PDB file of C-alpha atoms in Angstrom:
ATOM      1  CA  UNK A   3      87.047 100.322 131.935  1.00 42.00           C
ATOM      2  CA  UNK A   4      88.243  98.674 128.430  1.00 48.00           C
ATOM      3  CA  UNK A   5      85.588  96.344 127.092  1.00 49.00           C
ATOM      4  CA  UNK A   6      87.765  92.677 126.574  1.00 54.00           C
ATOM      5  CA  UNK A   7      89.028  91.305 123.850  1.00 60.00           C
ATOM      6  CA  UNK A   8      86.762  88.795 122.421  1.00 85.00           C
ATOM      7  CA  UNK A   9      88.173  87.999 119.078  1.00 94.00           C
ATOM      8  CA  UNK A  10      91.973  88.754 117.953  1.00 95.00           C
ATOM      9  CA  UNK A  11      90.757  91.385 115.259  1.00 95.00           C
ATOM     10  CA  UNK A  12      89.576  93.470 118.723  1.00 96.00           C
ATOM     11  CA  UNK A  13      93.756  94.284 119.091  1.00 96.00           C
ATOM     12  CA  UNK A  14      93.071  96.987 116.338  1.00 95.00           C
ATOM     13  CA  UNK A  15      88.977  97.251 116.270  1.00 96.00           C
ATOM     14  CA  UNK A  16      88.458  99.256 119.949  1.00 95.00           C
ATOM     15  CA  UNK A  17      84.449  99.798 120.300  1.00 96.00           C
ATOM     16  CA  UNK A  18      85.438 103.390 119.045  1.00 97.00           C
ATOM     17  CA  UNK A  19      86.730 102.198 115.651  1.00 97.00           C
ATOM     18  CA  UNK A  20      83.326  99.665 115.671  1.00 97.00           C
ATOM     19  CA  UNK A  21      81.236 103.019 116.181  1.00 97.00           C
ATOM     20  CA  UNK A  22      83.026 104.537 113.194  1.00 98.00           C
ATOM     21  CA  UNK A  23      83.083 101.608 110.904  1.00 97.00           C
ATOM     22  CA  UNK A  24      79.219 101.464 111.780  1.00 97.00           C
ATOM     23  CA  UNK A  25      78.551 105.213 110.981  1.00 97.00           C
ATOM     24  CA  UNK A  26      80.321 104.508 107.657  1.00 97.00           C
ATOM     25  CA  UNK A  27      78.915 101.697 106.503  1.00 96.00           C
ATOM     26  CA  UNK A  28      82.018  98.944 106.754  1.00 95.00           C
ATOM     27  CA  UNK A  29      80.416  96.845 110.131  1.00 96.00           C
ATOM     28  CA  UNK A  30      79.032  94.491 108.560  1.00 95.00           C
ATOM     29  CA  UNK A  31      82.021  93.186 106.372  1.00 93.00           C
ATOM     30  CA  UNK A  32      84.306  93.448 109.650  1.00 94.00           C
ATOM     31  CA  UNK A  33      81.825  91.993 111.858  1.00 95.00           C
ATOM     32  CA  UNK A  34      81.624  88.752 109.515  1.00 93.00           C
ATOM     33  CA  UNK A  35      85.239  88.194 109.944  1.00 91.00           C
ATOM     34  CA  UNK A  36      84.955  88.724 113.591  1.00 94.00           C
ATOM     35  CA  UNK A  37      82.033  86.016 113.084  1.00 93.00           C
ATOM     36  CA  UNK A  38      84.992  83.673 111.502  1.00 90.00           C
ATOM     37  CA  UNK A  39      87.158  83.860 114.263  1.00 89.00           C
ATOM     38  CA  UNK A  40      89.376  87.349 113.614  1.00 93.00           C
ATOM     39  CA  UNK A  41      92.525  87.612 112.313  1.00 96.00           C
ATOM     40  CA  UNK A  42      95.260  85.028 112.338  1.00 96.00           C
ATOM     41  CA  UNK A  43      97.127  85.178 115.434  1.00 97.00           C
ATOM     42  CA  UNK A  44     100.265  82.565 113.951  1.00 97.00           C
ATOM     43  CA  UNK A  45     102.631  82.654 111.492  1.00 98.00           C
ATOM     44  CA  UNK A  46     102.105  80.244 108.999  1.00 97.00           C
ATOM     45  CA  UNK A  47     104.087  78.912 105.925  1.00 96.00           C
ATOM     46  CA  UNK A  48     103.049  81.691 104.032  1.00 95.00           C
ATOM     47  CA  UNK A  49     103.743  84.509 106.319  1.00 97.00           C
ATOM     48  CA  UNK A  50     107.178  82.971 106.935  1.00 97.00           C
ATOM     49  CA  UNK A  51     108.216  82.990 103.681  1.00 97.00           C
ATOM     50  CA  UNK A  52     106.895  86.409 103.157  1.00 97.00           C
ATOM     51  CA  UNK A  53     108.612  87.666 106.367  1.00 98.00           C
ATOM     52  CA  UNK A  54     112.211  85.724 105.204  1.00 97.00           C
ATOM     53  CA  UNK A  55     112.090  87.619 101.704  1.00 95.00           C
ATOM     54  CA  UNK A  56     111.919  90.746 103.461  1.00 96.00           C
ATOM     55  CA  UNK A  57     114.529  93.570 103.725  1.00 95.00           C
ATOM     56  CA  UNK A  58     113.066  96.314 105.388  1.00 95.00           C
ATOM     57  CA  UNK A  59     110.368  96.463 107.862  1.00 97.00           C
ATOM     58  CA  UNK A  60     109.054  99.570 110.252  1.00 98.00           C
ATOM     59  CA  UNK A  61     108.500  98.871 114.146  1.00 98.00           C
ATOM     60  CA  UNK A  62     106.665 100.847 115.838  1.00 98.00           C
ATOM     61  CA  UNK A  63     106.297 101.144 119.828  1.00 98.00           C
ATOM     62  CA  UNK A  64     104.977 104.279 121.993  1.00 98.00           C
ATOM     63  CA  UNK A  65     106.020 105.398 125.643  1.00 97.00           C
ATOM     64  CA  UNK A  66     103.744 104.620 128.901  1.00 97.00           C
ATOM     65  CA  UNK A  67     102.564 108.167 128.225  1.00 96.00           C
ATOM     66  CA  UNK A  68     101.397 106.624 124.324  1.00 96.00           C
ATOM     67  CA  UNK A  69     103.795 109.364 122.326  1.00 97.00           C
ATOM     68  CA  UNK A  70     103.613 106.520 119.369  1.00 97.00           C
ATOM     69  CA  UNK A  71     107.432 106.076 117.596  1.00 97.00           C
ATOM     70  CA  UNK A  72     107.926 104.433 114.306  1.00 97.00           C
ATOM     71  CA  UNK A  73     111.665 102.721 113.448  1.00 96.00           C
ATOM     72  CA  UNK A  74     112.807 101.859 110.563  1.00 95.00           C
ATOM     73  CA  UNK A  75     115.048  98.291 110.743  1.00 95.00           C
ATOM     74  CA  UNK A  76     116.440  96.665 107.467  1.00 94.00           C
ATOM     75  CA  UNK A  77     118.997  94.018 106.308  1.00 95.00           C
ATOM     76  CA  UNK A  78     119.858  91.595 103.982  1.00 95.00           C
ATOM     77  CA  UNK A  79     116.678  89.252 103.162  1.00 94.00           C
ATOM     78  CA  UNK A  80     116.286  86.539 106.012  1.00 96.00           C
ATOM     79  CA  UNK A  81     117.688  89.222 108.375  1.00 97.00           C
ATOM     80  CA  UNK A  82     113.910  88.933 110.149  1.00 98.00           C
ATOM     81  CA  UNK A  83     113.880  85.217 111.605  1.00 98.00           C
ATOM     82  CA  UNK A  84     110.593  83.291 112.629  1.00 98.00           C
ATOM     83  CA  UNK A  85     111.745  81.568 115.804  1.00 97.00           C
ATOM     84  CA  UNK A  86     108.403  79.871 116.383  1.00 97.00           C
ATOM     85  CA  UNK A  87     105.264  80.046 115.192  1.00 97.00           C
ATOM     86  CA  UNK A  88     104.616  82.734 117.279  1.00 98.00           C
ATOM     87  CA  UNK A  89     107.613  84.955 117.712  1.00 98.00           C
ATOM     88  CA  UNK A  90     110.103  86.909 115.187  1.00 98.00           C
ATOM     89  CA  UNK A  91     113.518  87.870 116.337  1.00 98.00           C
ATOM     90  CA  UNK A  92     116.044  90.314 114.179  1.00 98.00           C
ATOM     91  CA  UNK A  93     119.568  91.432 115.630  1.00 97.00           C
ATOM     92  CA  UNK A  94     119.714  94.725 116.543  1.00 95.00           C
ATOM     93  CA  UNK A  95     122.264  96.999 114.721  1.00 94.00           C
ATOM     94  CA  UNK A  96     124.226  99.657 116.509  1.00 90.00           C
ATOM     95  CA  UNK A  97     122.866 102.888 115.581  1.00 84.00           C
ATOM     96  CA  UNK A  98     122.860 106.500 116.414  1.00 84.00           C
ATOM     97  CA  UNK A  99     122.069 105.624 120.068  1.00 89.00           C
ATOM     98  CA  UNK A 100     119.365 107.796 120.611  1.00 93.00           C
ATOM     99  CA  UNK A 101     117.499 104.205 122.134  1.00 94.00           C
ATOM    100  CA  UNK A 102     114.238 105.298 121.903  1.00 96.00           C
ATOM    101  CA  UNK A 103     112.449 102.044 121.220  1.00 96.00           C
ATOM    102  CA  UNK A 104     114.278 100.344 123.549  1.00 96.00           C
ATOM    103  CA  UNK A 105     113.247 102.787 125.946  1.00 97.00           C
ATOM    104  CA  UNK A 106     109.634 102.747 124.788  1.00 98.00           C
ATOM    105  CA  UNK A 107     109.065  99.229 125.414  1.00 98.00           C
ATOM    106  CA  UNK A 108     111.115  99.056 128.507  1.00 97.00           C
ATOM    107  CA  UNK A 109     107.583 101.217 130.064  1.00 97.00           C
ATOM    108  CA  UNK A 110     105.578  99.653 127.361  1.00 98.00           C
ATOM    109  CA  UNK A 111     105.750  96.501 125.414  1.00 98.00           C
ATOM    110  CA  UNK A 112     103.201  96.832 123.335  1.00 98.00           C
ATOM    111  CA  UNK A 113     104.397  96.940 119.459  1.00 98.00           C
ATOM    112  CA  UNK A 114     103.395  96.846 115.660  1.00 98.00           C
ATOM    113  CA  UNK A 115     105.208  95.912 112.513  1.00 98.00           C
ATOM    114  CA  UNK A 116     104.312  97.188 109.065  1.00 97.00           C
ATOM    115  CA  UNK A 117     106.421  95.263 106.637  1.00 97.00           C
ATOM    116  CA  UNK A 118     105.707  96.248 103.088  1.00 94.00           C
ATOM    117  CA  UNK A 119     107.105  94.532  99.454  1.00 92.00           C
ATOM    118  CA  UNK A 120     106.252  97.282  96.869  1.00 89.00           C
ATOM    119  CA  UNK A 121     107.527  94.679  94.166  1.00 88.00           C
ATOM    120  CA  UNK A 122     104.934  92.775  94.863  1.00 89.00           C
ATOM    121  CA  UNK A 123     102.683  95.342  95.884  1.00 91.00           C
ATOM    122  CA  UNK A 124     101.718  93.770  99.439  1.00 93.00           C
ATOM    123  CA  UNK A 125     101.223  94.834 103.006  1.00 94.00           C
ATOM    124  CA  UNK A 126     101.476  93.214 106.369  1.00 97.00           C
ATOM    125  CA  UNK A 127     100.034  94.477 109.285  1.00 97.00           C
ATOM    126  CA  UNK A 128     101.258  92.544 112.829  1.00 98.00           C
ATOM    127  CA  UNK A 129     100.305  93.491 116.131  1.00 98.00           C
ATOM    128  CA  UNK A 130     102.116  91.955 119.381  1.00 98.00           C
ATOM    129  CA  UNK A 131     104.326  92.749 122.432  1.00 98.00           C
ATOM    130  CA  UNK A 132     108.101  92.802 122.100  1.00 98.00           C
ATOM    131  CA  UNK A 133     111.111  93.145 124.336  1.00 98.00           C
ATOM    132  CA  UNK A 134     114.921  93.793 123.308  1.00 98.00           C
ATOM    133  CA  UNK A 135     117.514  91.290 124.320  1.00 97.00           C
ATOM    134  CA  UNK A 136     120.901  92.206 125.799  1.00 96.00           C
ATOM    135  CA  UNK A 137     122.295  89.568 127.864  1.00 93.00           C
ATOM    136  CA  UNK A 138     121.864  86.341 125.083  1.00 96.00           C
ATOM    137  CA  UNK A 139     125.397  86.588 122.665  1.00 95.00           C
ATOM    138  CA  UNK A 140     124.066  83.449 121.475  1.00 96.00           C
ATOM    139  CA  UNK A 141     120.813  84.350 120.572  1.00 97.00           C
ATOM    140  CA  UNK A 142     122.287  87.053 119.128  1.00 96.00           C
ATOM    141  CA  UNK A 143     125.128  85.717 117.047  1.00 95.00           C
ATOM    142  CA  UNK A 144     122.115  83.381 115.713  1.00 96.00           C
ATOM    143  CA  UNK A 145     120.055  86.343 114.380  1.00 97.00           C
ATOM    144  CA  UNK A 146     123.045  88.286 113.014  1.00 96.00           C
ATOM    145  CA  UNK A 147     123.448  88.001 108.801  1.00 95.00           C
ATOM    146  CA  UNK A 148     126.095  85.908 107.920  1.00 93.00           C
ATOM    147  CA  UNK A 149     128.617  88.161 106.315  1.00 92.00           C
ATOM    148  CA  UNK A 150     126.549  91.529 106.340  1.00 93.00           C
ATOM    149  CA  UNK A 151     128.713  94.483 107.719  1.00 91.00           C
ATOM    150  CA  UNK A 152     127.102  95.330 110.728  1.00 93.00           C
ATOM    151  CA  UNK A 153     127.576  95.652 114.214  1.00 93.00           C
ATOM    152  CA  UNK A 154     124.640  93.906 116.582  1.00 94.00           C
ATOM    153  CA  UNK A 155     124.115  95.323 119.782  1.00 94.00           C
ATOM    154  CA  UNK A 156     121.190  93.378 121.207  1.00 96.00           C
ATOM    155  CA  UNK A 157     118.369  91.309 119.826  1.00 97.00           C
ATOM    156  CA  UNK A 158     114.726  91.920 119.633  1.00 98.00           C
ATOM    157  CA  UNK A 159     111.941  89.250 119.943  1.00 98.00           C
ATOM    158  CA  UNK A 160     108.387  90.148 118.362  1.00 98.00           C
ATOM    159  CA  UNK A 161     105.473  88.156 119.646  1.00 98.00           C
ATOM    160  CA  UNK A 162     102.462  88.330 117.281  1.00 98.00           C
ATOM    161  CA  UNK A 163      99.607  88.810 119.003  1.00 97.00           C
ATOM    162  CA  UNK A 164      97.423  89.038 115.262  1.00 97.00           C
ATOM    163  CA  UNK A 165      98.305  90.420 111.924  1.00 97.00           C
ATOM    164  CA  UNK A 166      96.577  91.379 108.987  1.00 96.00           C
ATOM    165  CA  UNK A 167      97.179  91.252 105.217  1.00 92.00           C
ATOM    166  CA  UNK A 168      96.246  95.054 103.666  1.00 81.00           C
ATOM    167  CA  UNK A 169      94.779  94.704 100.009  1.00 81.00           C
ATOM    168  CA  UNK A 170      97.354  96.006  97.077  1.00 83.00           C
ATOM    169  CA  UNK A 171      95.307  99.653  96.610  1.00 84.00           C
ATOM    170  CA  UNK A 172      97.430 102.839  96.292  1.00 88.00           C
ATOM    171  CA  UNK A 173     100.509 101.068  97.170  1.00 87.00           C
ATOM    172  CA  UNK A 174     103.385 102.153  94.164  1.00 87.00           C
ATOM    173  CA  UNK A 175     105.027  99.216  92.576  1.00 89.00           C
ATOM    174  CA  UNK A 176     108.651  99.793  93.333  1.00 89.00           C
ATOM    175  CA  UNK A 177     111.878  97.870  92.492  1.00 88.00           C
ATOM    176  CA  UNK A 178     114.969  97.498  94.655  1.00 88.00           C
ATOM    177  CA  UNK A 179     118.169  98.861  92.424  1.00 88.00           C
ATOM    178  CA  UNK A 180     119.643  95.456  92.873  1.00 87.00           C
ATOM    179  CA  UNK A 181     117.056  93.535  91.342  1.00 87.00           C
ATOM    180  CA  UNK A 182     116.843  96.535  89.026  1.00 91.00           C
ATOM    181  CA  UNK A 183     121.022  96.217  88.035  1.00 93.00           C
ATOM    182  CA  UNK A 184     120.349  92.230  87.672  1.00 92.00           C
ATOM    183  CA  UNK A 185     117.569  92.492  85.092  1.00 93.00           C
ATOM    184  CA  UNK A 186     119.599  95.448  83.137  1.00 95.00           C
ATOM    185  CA  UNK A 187     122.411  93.096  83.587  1.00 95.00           C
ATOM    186  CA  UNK A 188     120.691  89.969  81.954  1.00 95.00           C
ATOM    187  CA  UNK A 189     118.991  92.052  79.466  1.00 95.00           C
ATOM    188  CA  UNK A 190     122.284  93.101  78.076  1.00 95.00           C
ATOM    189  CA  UNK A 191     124.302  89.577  77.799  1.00 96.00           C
ATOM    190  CA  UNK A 192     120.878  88.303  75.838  1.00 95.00           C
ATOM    191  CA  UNK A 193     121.727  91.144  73.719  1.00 95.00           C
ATOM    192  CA  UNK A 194     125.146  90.682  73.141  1.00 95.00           C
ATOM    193  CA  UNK A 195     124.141  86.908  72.671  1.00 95.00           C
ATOM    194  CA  UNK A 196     121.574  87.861  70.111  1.00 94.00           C
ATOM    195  CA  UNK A 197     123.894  90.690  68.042  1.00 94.00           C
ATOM    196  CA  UNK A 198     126.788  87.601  68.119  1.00 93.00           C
ATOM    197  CA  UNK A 199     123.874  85.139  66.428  1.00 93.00           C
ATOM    198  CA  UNK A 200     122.631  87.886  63.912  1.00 91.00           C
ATOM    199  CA  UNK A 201     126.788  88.823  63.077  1.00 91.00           C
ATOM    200  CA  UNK A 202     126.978  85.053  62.625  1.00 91.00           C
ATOM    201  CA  UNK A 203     123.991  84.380  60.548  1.00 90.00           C
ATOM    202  CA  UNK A 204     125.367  87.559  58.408  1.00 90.00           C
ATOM    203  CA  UNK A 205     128.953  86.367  57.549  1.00 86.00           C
ATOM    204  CA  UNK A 206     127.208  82.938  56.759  1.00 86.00           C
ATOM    205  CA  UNK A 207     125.499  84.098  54.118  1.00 83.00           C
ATOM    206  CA  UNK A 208     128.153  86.642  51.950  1.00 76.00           C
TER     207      UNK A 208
END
């Protein structure tokens, strides 16, 4: 029988993980944040803003049987929508219709999200249960980009149960080529700006 969940930090730390992270020496630490209350179990201001920045995120869901399956789901940023304080919602593109998560959490609707900025070299871990919307064209018209070319199929909602922030270690600081183009872009009118002032200053003084 599985021991309850006392605190929210439990979703992740099973008394098998405690029993490890005793044997290793890390119990303490974890146990002191269990002492506090766990991990967050809302979305705040900060977490909002993070998750509206976002283009990319990986969901990941696992049969009744637990064969665990990750998916990758991107957009434009603010293409992941907090709804409440407690649920996300993204439209659903049409894909290669292989329906696998929707078929995982139609037996099982327990889910994770990993959403990662290597820019800015953080990590969020959220745990929750989720289910895929079919029969809401408004709710799904509201979570669709404006203007990205895409075709929605269905909607999924995302409620947190608790989620985690990961420290910055070992993650690569990586840029996306539109941010990269920008930059390269700016870089070179301040240039041109700067050659024009010192071709200027030149001529002045012949």
């Amino acid at each position: 029988m599985a021991e309850a969940q006392h605190v929210s930090s439990d979703i992740a730390f099973t008394p098998t993980v405690k029993a490890i992270q005793a044997r290793k020496g890390s119990r303490h630490a974890y146990a002191r944040v269990e002492r506090n209350g766990g991990w967050s179990t809302t979305i705040d201001e900060n977490l909002a803003a993070f998750l509206h920045a976002q283009t990319s995120v990986l969901l990941a869901t696992a049969s009744a049987d637990g064969q665990p399956y990750i998916q990758h789901r991107g957009g434009p940023a603010g293409f992941l929508h907090v709804l409440d304080e407690h649920t996300i919602g993204f439209a659903d593109f049409k894909g290669n219709q292989q329906f696998i998560t929707q078929g995982n959490l139609a037996e099982n609707p327990k889910a994770y999200l990993f959403v990662i900025d290597y820019a800015h070299r953080r990590r969020i871990k959220i745990w929750g249960r989720a289910k895929v919307i079919e029969d809401d064209p408004e709710l799904i018209a509201r979570l669709m980009p404006k203007g990205y070319k895409a075709r929605p199929e269905q909607a999924i909602l995302f409620e947190v149960a608790a989620w985690d922030s990961n420290c910055p270690q070992h993650i690569p600081q990586k840029f996306d080529a539109a941010d990269v183009a920008a930059a390269i872009t700016s870089r070179d009118i301040r240039i041109a700006e700067l050659e024009a002032l010192l071709a200027a200053a030149t001529k002045a003084r012949e």
